[in-house]
Tab-separated table of C-alpha atoms in Angstrom:
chain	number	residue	atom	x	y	z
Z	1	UNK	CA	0.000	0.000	0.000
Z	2	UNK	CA	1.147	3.364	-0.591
Z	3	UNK	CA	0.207	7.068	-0.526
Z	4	UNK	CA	-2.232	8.407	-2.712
Z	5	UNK	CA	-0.722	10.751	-5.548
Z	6	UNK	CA	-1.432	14.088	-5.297
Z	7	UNK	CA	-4.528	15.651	-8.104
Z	8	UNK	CA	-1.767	17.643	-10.241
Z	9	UNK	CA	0.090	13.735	-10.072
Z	10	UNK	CA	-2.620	11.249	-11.918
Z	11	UNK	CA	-2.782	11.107	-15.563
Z	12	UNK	CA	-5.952	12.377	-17.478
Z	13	UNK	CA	-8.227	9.447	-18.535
Z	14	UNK	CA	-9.532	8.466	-21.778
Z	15	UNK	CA	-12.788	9.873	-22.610
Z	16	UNK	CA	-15.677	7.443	-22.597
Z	17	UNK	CA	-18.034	7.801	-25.518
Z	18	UNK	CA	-21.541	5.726	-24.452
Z	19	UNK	CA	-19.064	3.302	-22.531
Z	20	UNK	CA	-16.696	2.688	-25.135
Z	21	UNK	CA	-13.044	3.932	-24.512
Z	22	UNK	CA	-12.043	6.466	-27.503
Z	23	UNK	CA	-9.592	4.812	-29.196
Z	24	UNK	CA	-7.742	7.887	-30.418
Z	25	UNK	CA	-7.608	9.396	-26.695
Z	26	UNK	CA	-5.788	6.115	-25.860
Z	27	UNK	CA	-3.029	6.616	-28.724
Z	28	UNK	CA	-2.551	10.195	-27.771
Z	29	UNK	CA	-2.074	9.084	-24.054
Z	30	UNK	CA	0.119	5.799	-25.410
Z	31	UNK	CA	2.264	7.957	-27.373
Z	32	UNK	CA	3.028	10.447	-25.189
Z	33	UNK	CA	6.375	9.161	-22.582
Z	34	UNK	CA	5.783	10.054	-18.804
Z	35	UNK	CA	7.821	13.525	-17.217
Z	36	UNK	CA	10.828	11.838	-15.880
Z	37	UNK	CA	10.255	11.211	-12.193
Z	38	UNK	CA	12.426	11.894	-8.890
Z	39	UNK	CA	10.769	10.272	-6.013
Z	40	UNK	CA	11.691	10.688	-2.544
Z	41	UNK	CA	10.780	8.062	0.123
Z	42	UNK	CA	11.740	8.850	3.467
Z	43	UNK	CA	11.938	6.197	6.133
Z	44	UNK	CA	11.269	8.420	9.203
Z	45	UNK	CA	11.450	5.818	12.001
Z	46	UNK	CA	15.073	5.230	10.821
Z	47	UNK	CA	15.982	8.600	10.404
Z	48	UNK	CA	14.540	9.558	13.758
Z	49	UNK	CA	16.401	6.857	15.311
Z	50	UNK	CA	19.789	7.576	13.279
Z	51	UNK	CA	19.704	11.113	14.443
Z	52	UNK	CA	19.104	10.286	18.126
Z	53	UNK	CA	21.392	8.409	18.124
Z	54	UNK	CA	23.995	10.647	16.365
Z	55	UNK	CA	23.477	13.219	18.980
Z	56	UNK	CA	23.280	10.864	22.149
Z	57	UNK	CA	19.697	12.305	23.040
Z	58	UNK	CA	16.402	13.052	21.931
Z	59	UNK	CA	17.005	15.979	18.883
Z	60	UNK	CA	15.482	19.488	19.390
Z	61	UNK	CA	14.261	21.698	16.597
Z	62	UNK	CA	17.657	22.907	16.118
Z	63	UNK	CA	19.085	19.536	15.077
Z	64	UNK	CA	15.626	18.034	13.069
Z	65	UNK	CA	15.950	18.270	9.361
Z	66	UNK	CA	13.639	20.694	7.460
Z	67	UNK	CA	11.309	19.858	5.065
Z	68	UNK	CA	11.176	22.716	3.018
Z	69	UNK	CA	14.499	22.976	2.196
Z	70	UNK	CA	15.194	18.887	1.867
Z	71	UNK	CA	11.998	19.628	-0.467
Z	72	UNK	CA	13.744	22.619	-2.465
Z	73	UNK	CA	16.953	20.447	-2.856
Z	74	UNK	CA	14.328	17.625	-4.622
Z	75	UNK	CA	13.011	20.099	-7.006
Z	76	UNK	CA	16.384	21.073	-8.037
Z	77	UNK	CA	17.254	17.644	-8.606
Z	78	UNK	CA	14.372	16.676	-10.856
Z	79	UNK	CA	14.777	20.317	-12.737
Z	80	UNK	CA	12.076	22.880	-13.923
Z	81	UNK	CA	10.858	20.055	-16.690
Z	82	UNK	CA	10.246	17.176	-14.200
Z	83	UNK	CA	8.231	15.773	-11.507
Z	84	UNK	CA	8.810	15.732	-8.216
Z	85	UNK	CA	7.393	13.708	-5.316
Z	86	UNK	CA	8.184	14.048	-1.875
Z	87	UNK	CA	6.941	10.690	0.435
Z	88	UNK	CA	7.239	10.663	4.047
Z	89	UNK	CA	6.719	7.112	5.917
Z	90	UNK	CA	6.338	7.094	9.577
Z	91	UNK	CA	4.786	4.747	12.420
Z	92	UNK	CA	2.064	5.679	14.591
Z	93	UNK	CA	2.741	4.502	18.311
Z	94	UNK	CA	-1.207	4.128	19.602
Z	95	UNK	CA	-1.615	7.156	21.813
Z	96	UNK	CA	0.228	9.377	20.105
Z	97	UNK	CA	-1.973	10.714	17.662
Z	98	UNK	CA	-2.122	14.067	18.900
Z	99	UNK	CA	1.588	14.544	19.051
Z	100	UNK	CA	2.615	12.726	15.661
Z	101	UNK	CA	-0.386	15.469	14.036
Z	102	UNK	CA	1.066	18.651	14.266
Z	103	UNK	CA	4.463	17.313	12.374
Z	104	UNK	CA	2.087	15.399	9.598
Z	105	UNK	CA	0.417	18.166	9.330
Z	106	UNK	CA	3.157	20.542	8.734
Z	107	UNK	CA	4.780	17.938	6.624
Z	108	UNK	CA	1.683	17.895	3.595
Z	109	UNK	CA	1.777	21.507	3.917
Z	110	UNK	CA	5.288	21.935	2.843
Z	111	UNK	CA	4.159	19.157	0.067
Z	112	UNK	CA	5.184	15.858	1.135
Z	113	UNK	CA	2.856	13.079	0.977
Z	114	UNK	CA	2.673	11.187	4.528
Z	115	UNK	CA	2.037	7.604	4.918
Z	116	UNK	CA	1.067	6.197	8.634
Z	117	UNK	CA	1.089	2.868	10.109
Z	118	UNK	CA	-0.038	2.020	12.995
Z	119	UNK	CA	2.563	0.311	15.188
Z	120	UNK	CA	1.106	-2.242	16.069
Z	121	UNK	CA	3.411	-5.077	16.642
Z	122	UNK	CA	7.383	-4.963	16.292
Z	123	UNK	CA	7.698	-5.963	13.334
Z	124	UNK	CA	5.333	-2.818	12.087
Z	125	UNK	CA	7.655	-1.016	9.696
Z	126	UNK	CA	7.674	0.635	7.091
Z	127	UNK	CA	10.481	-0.860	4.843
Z	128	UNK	CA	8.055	-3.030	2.608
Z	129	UNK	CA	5.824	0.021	2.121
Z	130	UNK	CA	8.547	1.875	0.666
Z	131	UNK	CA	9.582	-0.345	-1.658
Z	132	UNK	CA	5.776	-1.029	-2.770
Z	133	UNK	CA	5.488	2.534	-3.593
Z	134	UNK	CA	9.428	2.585	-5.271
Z	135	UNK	CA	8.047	0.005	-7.144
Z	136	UNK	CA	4.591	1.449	-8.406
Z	137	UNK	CA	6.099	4.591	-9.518
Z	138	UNK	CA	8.456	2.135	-11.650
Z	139	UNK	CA	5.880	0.290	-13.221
Z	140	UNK	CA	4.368	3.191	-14.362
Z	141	UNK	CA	7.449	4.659	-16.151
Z	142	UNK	CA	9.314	7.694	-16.467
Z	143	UNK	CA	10.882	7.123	-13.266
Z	144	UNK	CA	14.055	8.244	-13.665
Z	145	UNK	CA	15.736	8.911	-9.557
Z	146	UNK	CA	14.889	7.738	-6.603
Z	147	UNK	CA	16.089	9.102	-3.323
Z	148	UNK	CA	16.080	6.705	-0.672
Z	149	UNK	CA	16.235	8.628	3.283
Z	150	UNK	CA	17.209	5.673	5.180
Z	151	UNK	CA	20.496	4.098	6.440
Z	152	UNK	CA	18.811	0.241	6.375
Z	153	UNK	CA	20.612	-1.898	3.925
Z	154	UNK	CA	19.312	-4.724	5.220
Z	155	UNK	CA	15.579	-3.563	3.857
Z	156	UNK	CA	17.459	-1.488	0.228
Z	157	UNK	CA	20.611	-2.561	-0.664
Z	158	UNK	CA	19.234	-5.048	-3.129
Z	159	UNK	CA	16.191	-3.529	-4.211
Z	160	UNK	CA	18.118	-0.155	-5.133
Z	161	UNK	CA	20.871	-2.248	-7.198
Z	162	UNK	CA	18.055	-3.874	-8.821
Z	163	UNK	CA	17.086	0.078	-9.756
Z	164	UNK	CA	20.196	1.264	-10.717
Z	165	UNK	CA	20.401	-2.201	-13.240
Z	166	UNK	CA	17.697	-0.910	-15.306
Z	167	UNK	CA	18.976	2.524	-15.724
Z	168	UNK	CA	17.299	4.495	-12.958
Z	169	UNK	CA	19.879	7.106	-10.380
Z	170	UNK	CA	19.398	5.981	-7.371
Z	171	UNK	CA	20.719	8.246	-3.818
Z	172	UNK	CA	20.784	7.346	-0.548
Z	173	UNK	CA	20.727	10.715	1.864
Z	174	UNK	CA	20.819	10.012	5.397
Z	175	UNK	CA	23.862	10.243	8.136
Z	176	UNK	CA	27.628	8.794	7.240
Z	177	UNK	CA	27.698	7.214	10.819
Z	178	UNK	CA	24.669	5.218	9.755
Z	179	UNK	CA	24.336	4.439	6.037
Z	180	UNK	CA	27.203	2.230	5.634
Z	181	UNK	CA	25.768	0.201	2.937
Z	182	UNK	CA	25.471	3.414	0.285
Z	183	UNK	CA	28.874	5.266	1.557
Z	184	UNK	CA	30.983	1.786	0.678
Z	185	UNK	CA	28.603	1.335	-2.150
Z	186	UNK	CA	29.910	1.690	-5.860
Z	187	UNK	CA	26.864	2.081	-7.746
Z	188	UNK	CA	24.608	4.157	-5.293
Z	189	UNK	CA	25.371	7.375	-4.483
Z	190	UNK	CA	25.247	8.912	-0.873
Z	191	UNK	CA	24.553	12.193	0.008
Z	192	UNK	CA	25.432	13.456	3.972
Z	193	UNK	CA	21.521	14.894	4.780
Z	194	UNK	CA	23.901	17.788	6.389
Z	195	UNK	CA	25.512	18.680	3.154
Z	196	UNK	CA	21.945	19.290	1.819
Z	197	UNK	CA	21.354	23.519	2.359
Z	198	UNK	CA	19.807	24.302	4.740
Z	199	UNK	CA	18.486	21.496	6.392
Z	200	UNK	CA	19.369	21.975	10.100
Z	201	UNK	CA	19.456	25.345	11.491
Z	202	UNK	CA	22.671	24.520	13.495
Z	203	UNK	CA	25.650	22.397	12.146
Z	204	UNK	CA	25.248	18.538	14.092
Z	205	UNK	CA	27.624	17.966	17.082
Z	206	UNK	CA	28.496	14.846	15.174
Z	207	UNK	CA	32.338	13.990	16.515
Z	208	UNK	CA	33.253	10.454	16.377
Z	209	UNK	CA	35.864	8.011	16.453
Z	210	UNK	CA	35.777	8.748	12.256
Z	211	UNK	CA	35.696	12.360	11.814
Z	212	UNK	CA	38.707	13.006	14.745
Z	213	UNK	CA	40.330	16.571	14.148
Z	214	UNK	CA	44.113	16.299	14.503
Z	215	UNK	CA	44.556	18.007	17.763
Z	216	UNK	CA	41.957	14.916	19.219
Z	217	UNK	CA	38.663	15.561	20.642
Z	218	UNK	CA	36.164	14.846	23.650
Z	219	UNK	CA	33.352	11.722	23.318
Z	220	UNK	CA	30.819	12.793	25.637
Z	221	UNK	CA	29.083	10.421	27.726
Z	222	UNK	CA	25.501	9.093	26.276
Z	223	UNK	CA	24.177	8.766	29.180
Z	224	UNK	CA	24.768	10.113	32.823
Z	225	UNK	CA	27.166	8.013	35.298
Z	226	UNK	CA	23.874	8.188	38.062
Z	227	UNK	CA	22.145	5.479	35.260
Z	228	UNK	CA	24.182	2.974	36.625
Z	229	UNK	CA	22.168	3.234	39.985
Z	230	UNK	CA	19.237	2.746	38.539
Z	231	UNK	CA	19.765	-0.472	36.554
């Protein structure tokens, strides 16, 4: 299942003449190729977890990515002749329906399609949603880059080869620390989601054992010394 496309997205259908498709709509429609397609799916539960755990504790609004400007850097990517769709996929923790609103809210106002699961049982993700939309927009053609937010190879590694086999660009945005899979990777192509303009307000306190300057640097605990009591 995925999100529905947006109006301006679905394709104008044949006219019906007393039932009978018009035959010369249908060749107008057939020979006319699809706008060349950059799709965004963004895995938010992985993202949200990446990032917390990037910074060690729960992000505030200065170190959450914005929308609008991941959402400008899309457009620029599919260029003033193509389409652009922006898909957000997030879980829905039962209770928390009038927290998750406000952000799902602001997210279909910026332009992004949302899709919500419940989460409902562990195993409630999102990963095989993404890829059932990935692979709708394919099957309709013109699809021509897909942008993948995510760091889970496990879930996209394959699938996205499979992608970039048949011609379409495939990117991986997402966090360095976290994305192995697409950093190592030869035929995708990773993009730090902090080298995007824009999208934090304040530049990630992201020092690790990876990115050490030359003069060294301080690790700061995760979590306070007092947690051990508590165990």
């Amino acid at each position: 299942m995925s999100p529905s496309p947006s109006p301006a997205d679905l394709a104008t259908p044949p006219s019906i003449n007393g039932g009978r498709v018009d035959d010369e709509a249908v060749d107008d429609t057939a020979a006319e190729a699809p706008p060349a397609r950059t799709l965004l799916v963004w895995d938010a539960p992985n993202i949200d977890m990446s990032l917390g755990s990037l910074l060690g504790t729960r992000p505030t609004s200065a170190f959450r990515p914005r929308f609008d400007a991941v959402g400008r850097w899309l457009l620029s990517q599919a260029g003033a002749e193509g389409v652009a769709e922006a898909t957000v996929f997030t879980n829905v923790v039962p209770g928390s329906t009038e927290i998750v609103r406000p952000w799902v809210e602001a997210l279909r106002n910026v332009g992004f399609a949302v899709f919500a699961k419940p989460k409902v049982y562990e195993d409630s993700d999102v990963d095989s949603d993404m890829l059932a939309h990935i692979e709708l927009r394919r099957s309709e053609g013109g699809l021509a880059h897909v942008v993948v937010a995510s760091g889970d190879g496990r879930a996209f590694r394959e699938p996205l080869e499979d992608l970039v086999a048949e011609g379409v660009t495939v990117t991986v945005i997402g966090f360095r620390e976290y994305a192995a899979f697409a950093v190592a990777s030869e035929i995708v192509d990773f993009l730090d989601l902090e080298d995007i303009e824009g999208v934090f307000r304040e530049p990630l306190p992201r020092v690790s054992l990876d990115t050490l300057p030359d003069t060294g640097a301080w690790l700061p605990p995760l979590r306070s010394l007092r947690s051990l009591l508590e165990r």
